[in-house]
Amino acid sequence: MIRLDNVTKQYTTEVTAVRDASFDIPKGEFVFLVGASGSGKSTLLRLLNRQERPERGSVFVAGQDLNAMADSKVPFLRRNIGNIFQDYKLLLNKTVFENVAFTLEVIGRPNHVIKQQVPAVLELVQLHGKEDRFPHQLSGGEQQRVSIARAFVNRPLIMLADEPTGNLDPSTGEGIMRLLDRINKTGTTVVMATHDQRIVNMMRRRVIQLDRGVIIRDQVRGVYE
Amino acid sequence: MLTRITYALRETWASFKRNVTLSAASIVTAAVALLLAGSTLLIQKAFSNLLIQWQGGVEMIVFMKAGTSPEQIASVKQEIVDAGVAAPDGISTLDQQQTYDQAKVVLAGQTTLLNALSPTSMYSEIRVTPAKGQQDRLPDLKTQIEIEPNVSKVGLATDAILVYRRLSSFVRGVTIVLSSVLLMVAVLLIWNTIRTAMFARRREIEVMKLVGATNWFIRIPFMLEGLLQGLIGSVVSCIGLVAANSLWTNNLNGIAHDTKSSETISLLALRVDSGYLQGIMVIVVIIGMAAGAIGAGVAASRFLDV
Ligand SMILES: Nc1ncnc2c1ncn2[C@@H]1O[C@H](COP(=O)(O)OP(=O)(O)O)[C@@H](O)[C@H]1O
Ligand SMILES: [Mg+2]
């Protein structure tokens, strides 16, 4: 599903965010990217949906070589990739329903599809009954669920999560992890960047560890350290 | 498809409302620029109506009586060439049909005057553009030619016409420069409006790009916004053009009515007929919409780095 071959990403001549990274993530796997702040986790995720392009090496996602992909094809790649973030990135002037519907709307899905899929995914993230609330009327955990619903409503092949529990208290964070686990069980490949030791140790999934842009560990059913 | 259209229209309108002051500035500037551009075309048309006979540096016109044969016209032409005042290619002849067609242009809309004319009643004309440095010899040539048979009269470009000619190209130059500058300012203002609108919606745009909206999908509401601004600006300028032209026409008609002199015809030539005005308005609206949409589209692409 995802393959990196000797990928190097340099922002400037001084800053090499990812150095000679290679790994292979099969379909349906759940992978943690761990490492200290600034070790290159977010950059790695951004390489996977072509928000960044590598200076060296190749990135393959869903069978496609992202280096060779034309700019005009990138939106269609991204329709297969859901993204969630530490700060949720919800649209504050839209309701829960509208935030989730937005994904389908901007890729031109017809209204009847929106009316059917949005309630279904809100049910999945346990937000039914809160469709008409605005983000500021929700707790942090609920806001993150909205953002997961938005990322998942189009049934993507891949979910990229960048420190999704970073702003949440431990028990709320665990709820989010259970949700991501359920999504993973539907066959969606999940790649999650985190430096939350507790969660990594609790989940016991594959762990790829970065240190200043270099992969120093790649372990199945790993722990944080 | 319907979702996309309603989405684009809703976003366009929302953004337009959000930026009322900036939009108003763009619209007013666009309107003034287009009004100036349109007026330039109107003024140019008025002058060229007036100067139609004197186009291309013509400084002497020999009017040949109705019914003069082509051979007789040719012999007068030869006489002018022999005098050395003008080279053969500086002399053009218009037969009666051609002078009649020209009268129709000058007198457009003036049916009573036009009905009094017919091709057989018209003069033929020999138009003379003097060779360099030969202008001073024109008065002598005039007295020489005037006594030829079949010559009705000989007209020399008066000082007034020479002044009009220079004035018209000066006015044209100034208004073209002014209106292009203003149009550029309008496009810059539209550019800035779009940039502001995109900045206000940067979070939304970021999300749109992440969930796979195409660049065109993101760009189109902004282009529509620019197009709307250009459209409103050009419509405002069209209203101004119609008002200016009817003021102008009324004024000329009034003067013509009061004087009733032989100058009436040349005064009336300064009027611009409504067909030409409509043509100008179509051009103005097209320029306005195109400049708005393209300016906005370029601005959107510029701030939409993938
Ligand atoms: N857009 C950018 N421009 C320049 N340097 C960047 C940019 N994004 C990240 N970096 C740098 O790249 C390195 C890796 O950053 P990042 O991928 O955000 O790490 P992490 O997510 O693990 O904290 C850091 O040194 C960071 O300062
Ligand atoms: Mg990060």
Coordinates of C-alpha atoms and ligand atoms in Angstrom, one line a residue:
Chain A
M1 CA 0.0 0.0 0.0
I2 CA 2.9 2.3 0.9
R3 CA 6.5 2.0 0.0
L4 CA 9.5 4.3 0.5
D5 CA 12.8 3.6 -1.3
N6 CA 15.8 5.5 0.1
V7 CA 13.8 8.7 0.5
T8 CA 15.6 11.9 1.5
K9 CA 13.7 15.2 2.1
Q10 CA 15.7 18.4 2.6
Y11 CA 14.0 21.7 3.4
T12 CA 17.3 23.6 3.1
T13 CA 20.9 22.6 2.7
E14 CA 21.1 22.6 6.5
V15 CA 17.8 20.9 7.3
T16 CA 17.4 17.3 6.3
A17 CA 14.1 16.3 7.7
V18 CA 14.2 12.7 6.4
R19 CA 17.3 10.9 5.5
D20 CA 17.5 7.7 3.3
A21 CA 14.3 6.2 4.6
S22 CA 12.9 2.9 3.3
F23 CA 10.0 0.9 4.5
D24 CA 7.0 -1.1 3.2
I25 CA 3.6 -1.0 4.7
P26 CA 1.1 -3.6 3.4
K27 CA -2.6 -3.0 3.1
G28 CA -4.5 -3.0 6.4
E29 CA -1.5 -2.5 8.7
F30 CA -1.4 -0.1 11.6
V31 CA 1.9 1.7 12.0
F32 CA 3.2 4.1 14.6
L33 CA 5.9 6.7 13.6
V34 CA 7.6 7.6 16.8
G35 CA 10.5 9.9 17.7
A36 CA 11.3 13.2 19.4
S37 CA 9.9 16.4 18.2
G38 CA 11.6 17.5 15.0
S39 CA 12.7 14.0 14.1
G40 CA 10.8 14.1 10.8
K41 CA 7.4 12.4 11.6
S42 CA 5.2 15.0 10.1
T43 CA 7.4 15.4 7.1
L44 CA 7.2 11.7 6.4
L45 CA 3.4 11.9 6.5
R46 CA 3.4 14.8 4.2
L47 CA 5.5 12.9 1.7
L48 CA 2.8 10.3 1.5
N49 CA 0.0 12.6 0.3
R50 CA 2.4 14.7 -1.8
Q51 CA 2.3 17.8 0.2
E52 CA 6.1 17.5 0.0
R53 CA 8.3 15.9 -2.6
P54 CA 11.5 14.2 -1.8
E55 CA 14.9 15.3 -3.1
R56 CA 16.0 11.7 -3.5
G57 CA 14.3 8.3 -3.6
S58 CA 10.8 7.2 -4.5
V59 CA 7.4 7.1 -2.7
F60 CA 4.8 4.6 -3.8
V61 CA 1.2 5.0 -2.5
A62 CA -1.6 2.7 -3.6
G63 CA 0.5 1.4 -6.5
Q64 CA 1.4 4.8 -7.8
D65 CA 4.8 6.5 -8.0
L66 CA 4.3 9.9 -6.5
N67 CA 7.4 11.3 -8.1
A68 CA 6.0 10.6 -11.6
M69 CA 2.5 11.7 -10.8
A70 CA 1.2 14.8 -12.6
D71 CA 0.0 17.7 -10.4
S72 CA -3.4 17.3 -11.9
K73 CA -3.7 13.7 -10.5
V74 CA -2.8 14.7 -6.9
P75 CA -6.3 15.5 -5.9
F76 CA -7.5 12.1 -6.9
L77 CA -4.7 10.5 -4.9
R78 CA -5.8 12.5 -1.9
R79 CA -9.4 11.3 -2.2
N80 CA -8.0 7.9 -1.1
I81 CA -6.1 9.3 1.9
G82 CA -7.8 10.6 5.1
N83 CA -5.9 13.1 7.2
I84 CA -6.3 13.9 10.9
F85 CA -4.2 16.4 12.9
Q86 CA -3.4 17.4 16.5
D87 CA -5.4 20.7 16.0
Y88 CA -8.3 19.0 14.2
K89 CA -8.4 21.7 11.4
L90 CA -12.2 21.9 11.6
L91 CA -14.0 24.8 9.9
L92 CA -15.3 26.9 12.7
N93 CA -18.2 28.5 10.8
K94 CA -19.6 25.1 9.8
T95 CA -21.6 22.7 11.9
V96 CA -20.5 19.1 12.6
F97 CA -22.7 17.9 9.7
E98 CA -21.4 20.5 7.3
N99 CA -17.7 19.9 8.3
V100 CA -18.1 16.2 7.4
A101 CA -20.3 16.9 4.3
F102 CA -17.6 19.3 3.1
T103 CA -15.3 16.5 2.1
L104 CA -18.0 15.0 -0.2
E105 CA -19.1 18.3 -1.4
V106 CA -15.8 19.5 -2.7
I107 CA -15.1 16.3 -4.6
G108 CA -18.5 16.7 -6.3
R109 CA -20.5 13.9 -4.6
P110 CA -24.3 14.3 -5.2
N111 CA -26.6 15.4 -2.5
H112 CA -28.3 12.1 -1.9
V113 CA -24.9 10.5 -1.3
I114 CA -24.0 13.2 1.2
K115 CA -27.4 12.8 3.0
Q116 CA -26.8 9.1 3.4
Q117 CA -23.1 8.8 4.2
V118 CA -22.6 11.7 6.6
P119 CA -25.1 10.4 9.2
A120 CA -23.6 6.9 8.8
V121 CA -20.1 8.1 9.6
L122 CA -21.3 10.3 12.5
E123 CA -22.9 7.2 13.9
L124 CA -19.6 5.4 13.6
V125 CA -17.8 8.1 15.6
Q126 CA -20.6 8.3 18.1
L127 CA -21.6 11.9 17.4
H128 CA -25.3 11.3 16.4
G129 CA -27.5 14.0 17.9
K130 CA -24.7 16.6 17.6
E131 CA -24.9 17.2 13.9
D132 CA -26.0 20.8 14.3
R133 CA -23.4 21.9 16.8
F134 CA -20.5 24.1 15.9
P135 CA -16.9 23.1 16.8
H136 CA -16.7 25.5 19.8
Q137 CA -19.7 23.7 21.3
L138 CA -17.8 20.4 21.4
S139 CA -15.1 19.0 23.7
G140 CA -11.6 18.3 22.3
G141 CA -12.3 14.6 22.0
E142 CA -15.6 15.3 20.1
Q143 CA -13.8 17.7 17.8
Q144 CA -11.2 15.0 17.0
R145 CA -14.1 12.6 16.3
V146 CA -15.6 15.1 13.8
S147 CA -12.2 15.4 12.1
I148 CA -12.0 11.5 11.9
A149 CA -15.5 11.4 10.5
R150 CA -14.5 14.0 7.9
A151 CA -11.4 12.0 7.0
F152 CA -13.2 8.7 6.8
V153 CA -16.5 9.6 5.2
N154 CA -15.1 8.9 1.8
R155 CA -13.9 5.5 2.9
P156 CA -10.2 6.1 2.1
L157 CA -7.7 3.3 1.7
I158 CA -5.2 5.1 4.0
M159 CA -5.5 7.2 7.2
L160 CA -2.7 9.5 8.1
A161 CA -2.8 10.7 11.7
D162 CA -0.4 13.4 13.0
E163 CA -0.4 13.3 16.8
P164 CA -4.1 13.0 17.0
T165 CA -4.1 12.6 20.7
G166 CA -1.6 15.4 21.4
N167 CA -4.1 17.8 22.7
L168 CA -6.3 15.3 24.6
D169 CA -6.3 13.9 28.1
P170 CA -5.3 10.2 28.4
S171 CA -8.7 8.7 28.6
T172 CA -10.1 10.8 25.7
G173 CA -7.0 9.8 23.8
E174 CA -7.7 6.2 24.4
G175 CA -11.2 6.6 23.0
I176 CA -9.7 8.1 19.8
M177 CA -7.3 5.1 19.6
R178 CA -10.2 2.7 19.9
L179 CA -11.9 4.5 17.0
L180 CA -8.8 4.4 14.9
D181 CA -8.5 0.7 15.7
R182 CA -12.0 0.1 14.5
I183 CA -11.3 2.0 11.3
N184 CA -8.2 -0.1 10.8
K185 CA -10.2 -3.2 11.2
T186 CA -12.4 -2.2 8.2
G187 CA -9.2 -2.7 6.2
T188 CA -8.0 0.9 6.2
T189 CA -4.2 1.3 6.5
V190 CA -3.4 3.6 9.4
V191 CA -0.1 5.5 9.8
M192 CA 0.0 7.5 13.0
A193 CA 2.8 9.9 14.1
T194 CA 3.0 10.2 17.9
H195 CA 5.4 10.7 20.8
D196 CA 2.8 9.4 23.3
Q197 CA 4.6 6.4 24.9
R198 CA 1.6 5.2 26.8
I199 CA -0.5 4.8 23.7
V200 CA 2.2 3.0 21.7
N201 CA 2.8 0.6 24.5
M202 CA -0.9 0.0 24.9
M203 CA -1.6 -0.8 21.3
R204 CA 1.4 -3.1 20.5
R205 CA 1.5 -2.4 16.8
R206 CA 4.4 -2.0 14.3
V207 CA 6.7 0.9 15.4
I208 CA 9.0 2.8 13.1
Q209 CA 11.3 5.1 15.1
L210 CA 13.0 8.2 13.7
D211 CA 15.9 10.0 15.1
R212 CA 16.9 13.3 13.4
G213 CA 15.3 12.0 10.1
V214 CA 16.9 8.6 10.2
I215 CA 14.9 5.4 10.8
I216 CA 16.7 3.7 13.7
R217 CA 14.1 1.0 14.4
D218 CA 11.3 -0.8 12.6
Q219 CA 9.7 -3.4 14.8
V220 CA 6.5 -5.5 14.6
R221 CA 4.3 -5.3 17.8
G222 CA 6.8 -2.8 19.2
V223 CA 6.8 -0.5 22.2
Y224 CA 7.9 3.1 22.5
E225 CA 11.5 2.6 23.7
Chain B
M1 CA -22.7 18.6 -11.1
L2 CA -25.5 20.5 -9.4
T3 CA -23.7 20.3 -6.1
R4 CA -20.7 21.9 -7.7
I5 CA -22.6 24.7 -9.3
T6 CA -24.5 25.6 -6.1
Y7 CA -21.3 25.3 -4.2
A8 CA -19.5 27.7 -6.5
L9 CA -22.3 30.2 -6.6
R10 CA -22.8 30.2 -2.8
E11 CA -19.1 30.6 -2.1
T12 CA -18.9 33.4 -4.7
W13 CA -21.7 35.4 -3.1
A14 CA -20.5 34.8 0.4
S15 CA -17.0 36.0 -0.4
F16 CA -18.3 39.0 -2.3
K17 CA -20.4 40.1 0.7
R18 CA -17.4 39.5 3.0
N19 CA -15.3 41.9 1.0
V20 CA -17.8 44.7 0.2
T21 CA -15.4 47.6 0.5
L22 CA -12.6 46.0 -1.4
S23 CA -15.0 44.8 -4.1
A24 CA -16.6 48.3 -4.3
A25 CA -13.1 49.8 -4.9
S26 CA -12.4 47.3 -7.6
I27 CA -15.7 47.8 -9.3
V28 CA -15.5 51.6 -9.2
T29 CA -12.0 51.6 -10.7
A30 CA -13.0 49.1 -13.3
A31 CA -16.0 51.2 -14.2
V32 CA -14.0 54.4 -14.5
A33 CA -11.3 52.6 -16.6
L34 CA -13.9 51.1 -18.9
L35 CA -15.8 54.4 -19.1
L36 CA -12.6 56.1 -20.3
A37 CA -11.8 53.4 -22.7
G38 CA -15.3 53.5 -24.1
S39 CA -15.3 57.3 -24.4
T40 CA -12.0 57.1 -26.2
L41 CA -13.7 54.9 -28.8
L42 CA -16.7 57.3 -29.0
I43 CA -14.5 60.4 -29.3
Q44 CA -12.4 58.7 -31.9
K45 CA -15.4 57.7 -33.9
A46 CA -16.8 61.3 -33.7
F47 CA -13.5 62.8 -34.9
S48 CA -13.1 60.2 -37.7
N49 CA -16.7 61.0 -38.9
L50 CA -15.7 64.6 -39.0
L51 CA -12.4 64.0 -40.6
I52 CA -13.4 61.1 -42.8
Q53 CA -12.6 63.0 -46.0
W54 CA -9.4 64.3 -44.7
Q55 CA -8.0 61.0 -43.5
G56 CA -4.4 59.9 -44.5
G57 CA -2.9 63.4 -44.6
V58 CA -5.3 64.6 -47.4
E59 CA -5.0 68.4 -47.7
M60 CA -6.8 69.2 -50.9
I61 CA -10.1 67.8 -52.3
V62 CA -11.2 68.5 -55.8
F63 CA -15.0 68.1 -56.1
M64 CA -16.0 67.1 -59.7
K65 CA -19.5 67.9 -60.9
A66 CA -22.1 65.0 -61.0
G67 CA -21.8 63.1 -64.2
T68 CA -18.1 63.9 -64.9
S69 CA -16.6 61.0 -66.9
P70 CA -13.7 58.9 -65.5
E71 CA -11.5 60.2 -68.4
Q72 CA -12.1 63.9 -67.4
I73 CA -11.3 63.0 -63.8
A74 CA -8.1 61.3 -64.9
S75 CA -7.0 64.3 -66.8
V76 CA -7.4 66.6 -63.8
K77 CA -5.5 64.1 -61.7
Q78 CA -2.8 64.1 -64.4
E79 CA -2.6 67.9 -64.1
I80 CA -2.0 67.7 -60.4
V81 CA 0.8 65.1 -60.9
D82 CA 2.3 67.3 -63.6
A83 CA 2.4 70.2 -61.2
G84 CA 4.7 68.1 -59.0
V85 CA 2.7 68.8 -55.8
A86 CA 1.8 65.2 -55.2
A87 CA 3.1 61.8 -56.4
P88 CA 0.5 59.6 -58.2
D89 CA 0.1 57.3 -55.2
G90 CA -0.7 60.4 -53.1
I91 CA -3.8 61.0 -55.1
S92 CA -7.0 59.0 -54.8
T93 CA -10.3 59.3 -56.6
L94 CA -13.7 58.5 -55.3
D95 CA -16.6 57.9 -57.7
Q96 CA -20.1 59.0 -57.0
Q97 CA -21.1 55.7 -55.3
Q98 CA -18.2 56.0 -53.0
T99 CA -18.9 59.5 -51.9
Y100 CA -22.5 58.5 -51.5
D101 CA -21.5 55.7 -49.2
Q102 CA -19.4 58.1 -47.2
A103 CA -22.3 60.5 -46.8
K104 CA -24.4 57.7 -45.4
V105 CA -21.8 57.1 -42.7
V106 CA -21.5 60.8 -41.8
L107 CA -25.3 61.4 -41.9
A108 CA -26.2 58.1 -40.2
G109 CA -29.7 58.5 -38.7
Q110 CA -30.3 61.8 -40.4
T111 CA -33.0 60.4 -42.8
T112 CA -34.4 63.6 -44.2
L113 CA -30.9 64.8 -45.3
L114 CA -30.0 61.4 -46.6
N115 CA -33.2 61.0 -48.6
A116 CA -32.4 64.1 -50.4
L117 CA -29.2 62.5 -51.7
S118 CA -28.6 59.8 -54.3
P119 CA -25.5 58.4 -55.9
T120 CA -26.2 60.2 -59.2
S121 CA -26.5 63.6 -57.4
M122 CA -23.1 63.2 -55.7
Y123 CA -19.8 64.8 -56.5
S124 CA -16.8 62.7 -57.5
E125 CA -13.7 63.5 -55.4
I126 CA -10.0 63.7 -56.1
R127 CA -8.2 63.7 -52.8
V128 CA -4.6 65.0 -52.7
T129 CA -2.0 64.2 -50.1
P130 CA 0.8 66.6 -51.0
A131 CA 4.4 65.4 -51.2
K132 CA 6.8 66.5 -48.4
G133 CA 7.4 70.2 -48.5
Q134 CA 4.8 70.9 -51.2
Q135 CA 2.0 72.0 -48.9
D136 CA 2.7 75.7 -49.6
R137 CA 2.0 75.3 -53.3
L138 CA -1.5 74.0 -52.7
P139 CA -3.3 77.5 -52.9
D140 CA -1.7 78.2 -56.3
L141 CA -2.7 74.7 -57.5
K142 CA -6.2 75.4 -56.3
T143 CA -6.6 78.5 -58.4
Q144 CA -5.2 76.7 -61.4
I145 CA -7.5 73.7 -61.1
E146 CA -10.7 75.6 -60.1
I147 CA -11.1 77.0 -63.6
E148 CA -11.0 73.6 -65.3
P149 CA -14.3 72.4 -66.7
N150 CA -16.3 70.0 -64.6
V151 CA -14.6 71.1 -61.4
S152 CA -17.2 72.3 -59.0
K153 CA -15.0 73.5 -56.2
V154 CA -11.6 72.9 -54.6
G155 CA -11.4 72.5 -50.8
L156 CA -8.2 72.9 -48.9
A157 CA -7.7 71.5 -45.4
T158 CA -8.4 74.5 -43.2
D159 CA -6.4 75.2 -40.2
A160 CA -9.3 74.0 -38.1
I161 CA -9.2 70.6 -39.8
L162 CA -5.4 70.4 -39.3
V163 CA -5.9 71.2 -35.6
Y164 CA -8.7 68.7 -35.2
R165 CA -6.5 66.1 -36.8
R166 CA -3.7 66.7 -34.4
L167 CA -6.0 67.1 -31.4
S168 CA -7.8 63.8 -32.2
S169 CA -4.6 61.8 -32.2
F170 CA -3.5 63.6 -29.0
V171 CA -6.7 63.0 -27.2
R172 CA -6.7 59.4 -28.4
G173 CA -3.2 58.9 -27.1
V174 CA -3.9 60.4 -23.7
T175 CA -7.1 58.5 -23.2
I176 CA -5.6 55.2 -24.3
V177 CA -2.8 55.6 -21.9
L178 CA -5.1 56.7 -19.1
S179 CA -7.6 54.0 -19.6
S180 CA -4.9 51.2 -19.8
V181 CA -3.4 52.5 -16.6
L182 CA -6.7 52.5 -14.9
L183 CA -7.6 49.1 -16.2
M184 CA -4.3 47.8 -14.8
V185 CA -5.2 49.4 -11.4
A186 CA -8.6 47.7 -11.6
V187 CA -7.0 44.4 -12.2
L188 CA -4.5 44.9 -9.4
L189 CA -7.4 45.8 -7.1
I190 CA -9.3 42.7 -8.1
W191 CA -6.1 40.7 -7.6
N192 CA -5.9 42.1 -4.1
T193 CA -9.5 41.4 -3.4
I194 CA -9.0 37.8 -4.4
R195 CA -5.9 37.5 -2.3
T196 CA -7.7 38.9 0.7
A197 CA -10.6 36.6 0.1
M198 CA -8.3 33.6 -0.2
F199 CA -6.5 34.6 3.0
A200 CA -9.8 34.8 4.8
R201 CA -10.5 31.2 3.6
R202 CA -7.0 29.8 3.9
R203 CA -8.1 27.1 6.4
E204 CA -10.9 26.1 4.2
I205 CA -8.6 25.9 1.2
E206 CA -6.1 23.9 3.1
V207 CA -8.8 21.4 4.0
M208 CA -10.2 21.3 0.4
K209 CA -6.7 20.5 -0.9
L210 CA -6.3 17.8 1.7
V211 CA -9.5 16.0 0.9
G212 CA -8.8 16.1 -2.8
A213 CA -10.6 19.1 -4.3
T214 CA -9.2 19.9 -7.7
N215 CA -7.5 23.3 -8.2
W216 CA -10.2 24.2 -10.7
F217 CA -12.8 23.5 -8.1
I218 CA -11.1 25.8 -5.6
R219 CA -10.3 28.5 -8.2
I220 CA -13.7 28.8 -9.9
P221 CA -15.6 30.6 -7.1
F222 CA -12.8 33.2 -7.0
M223 CA -12.8 33.6 -10.8
L224 CA -16.6 34.0 -10.6
E225 CA -16.1 36.7 -8.0
G226 CA -13.6 38.5 -10.3
L227 CA -16.0 38.1 -13.2
L228 CA -18.8 39.5 -11.2
Q229 CA -16.8 42.6 -10.2
G230 CA -15.7 43.1 -13.8
L231 CA -19.3 42.7 -15.0
I232 CA -20.8 45.2 -12.5
G233 CA -18.0 47.6 -13.3
S234 CA -18.6 47.4 -17.0
V235 CA -22.4 47.7 -16.7
V236 CA -21.9 50.9 -14.6
S237 CA -19.6 52.2 -17.3
C238 CA -22.1 51.3 -20.0
I239 CA -24.7 53.4 -18.2
G240 CA -22.2 56.2 -18.1
L241 CA -21.5 55.8 -21.9
V242 CA -25.1 55.9 -22.8
A243 CA -25.7 59.0 -20.7
A244 CA -22.6 60.8 -22.1
N245 CA -23.5 60.0 -25.7
S246 CA -27.1 61.2 -25.4
L247 CA -25.9 64.4 -23.7
W248 CA -23.5 64.9 -26.6
T249 CA -26.0 64.1 -29.3
N250 CA -28.7 66.4 -27.8
N251 CA -26.1 69.2 -27.5
L252 CA -25.1 68.8 -31.2
N253 CA -28.7 68.6 -32.3
G254 CA -29.5 71.8 -30.4
I255 CA -26.6 73.7 -31.9
A256 CA -27.5 72.4 -35.4
H257 CA -31.0 73.5 -34.9
D258 CA -30.0 77.0 -33.7
T259 CA -27.4 77.7 -36.5
K260 CA -29.0 76.0 -39.5
S261 CA -25.9 77.0 -41.4
S262 CA -23.8 75.0 -43.9
E263 CA -21.7 73.9 -41.0
T264 CA -24.6 71.9 -39.7
I265 CA -23.6 68.8 -41.7
S266 CA -20.1 68.7 -40.4
L267 CA -21.3 69.3 -36.8
L268 CA -23.8 66.5 -37.1
A269 CA -21.0 64.3 -38.3
L270 CA -19.7 64.4 -34.7
R271 CA -22.6 62.3 -33.6
V272 CA -22.1 58.6 -33.0
D273 CA -24.9 56.3 -34.1
S274 CA -26.5 54.0 -31.5
G275 CA -25.3 50.8 -33.4
Y276 CA -21.7 51.8 -32.9
L277 CA -22.4 52.7 -29.3
Q278 CA -23.9 49.2 -28.7
G279 CA -20.8 47.7 -30.3
I280 CA -18.6 49.6 -27.9
M281 CA -20.7 48.5 -24.9
V282 CA -20.4 44.9 -25.9
I283 CA -16.6 45.3 -26.1
V284 CA -16.5 47.1 -22.8
V285 CA -18.5 44.3 -21.0
I286 CA -16.4 41.6 -22.6
I287 CA -13.2 43.4 -21.5
G288 CA -14.5 43.9 -18.0
M289 CA -15.6 40.3 -17.5
A290 CA -12.4 38.9 -19.1
A291 CA -10.1 41.1 -17.1
G292 CA -11.9 40.3 -13.9
A293 CA -12.0 36.6 -14.3
I294 CA -8.5 36.2 -15.7
G295 CA -7.0 38.5 -13.0
A296 CA -8.8 36.6 -10.3
G297 CA -7.9 33.3 -11.8
V298 CA -4.2 34.2 -12.1
A299 CA -4.3 35.5 -8.5
A300 CA -6.0 32.3 -7.3
S301 CA -3.4 30.1 -9.0
R302 CA -0.6 32.2 -7.6
F303 CA -1.8 31.7 -4.0
L304 CA -2.8 28.1 -4.5
D305 CA 0.6 26.4 -4.6
V306 CA -0.2 22.7 -4.6
Ligands
LIG1 N1 8.2 23.7 6.0 C1 9.4 23.5 6.6 N2 10.4 24.3 6.2 C2 11.7 24.2 6.7 N3 11.9 23.3 7.7 C3 10.9 22.5 8.1 C4 9.6 22.6 7.6 N4 8.9 21.6 8.2 C5 9.7 21.0 9.1 N5 10.9 21.5 9.0 C6 12.0 21.0 9.8 O1 12.2 19.6 9.5 C7 12.5 18.9 10.6 C8 11.5 17.8 10.9 O2 10.2 18.4 11.2 P1 8.9 17.6 11.4 O3 8.7 16.7 10.2 O4 7.8 18.6 11.6 O5 9.2 16.7 12.7 P2 8.2 16.1 13.7 O6 6.8 16.1 13.1 O7 8.8 14.8 14.1 O8 8.2 17.0 14.9 C9 12.6 19.9 11.8 O9 14.0 20.2 11.9 C10 11.8 21.0 11.3 O10 12.3 22.3 11.8
MG2 MG 5.0 17.0 13.8

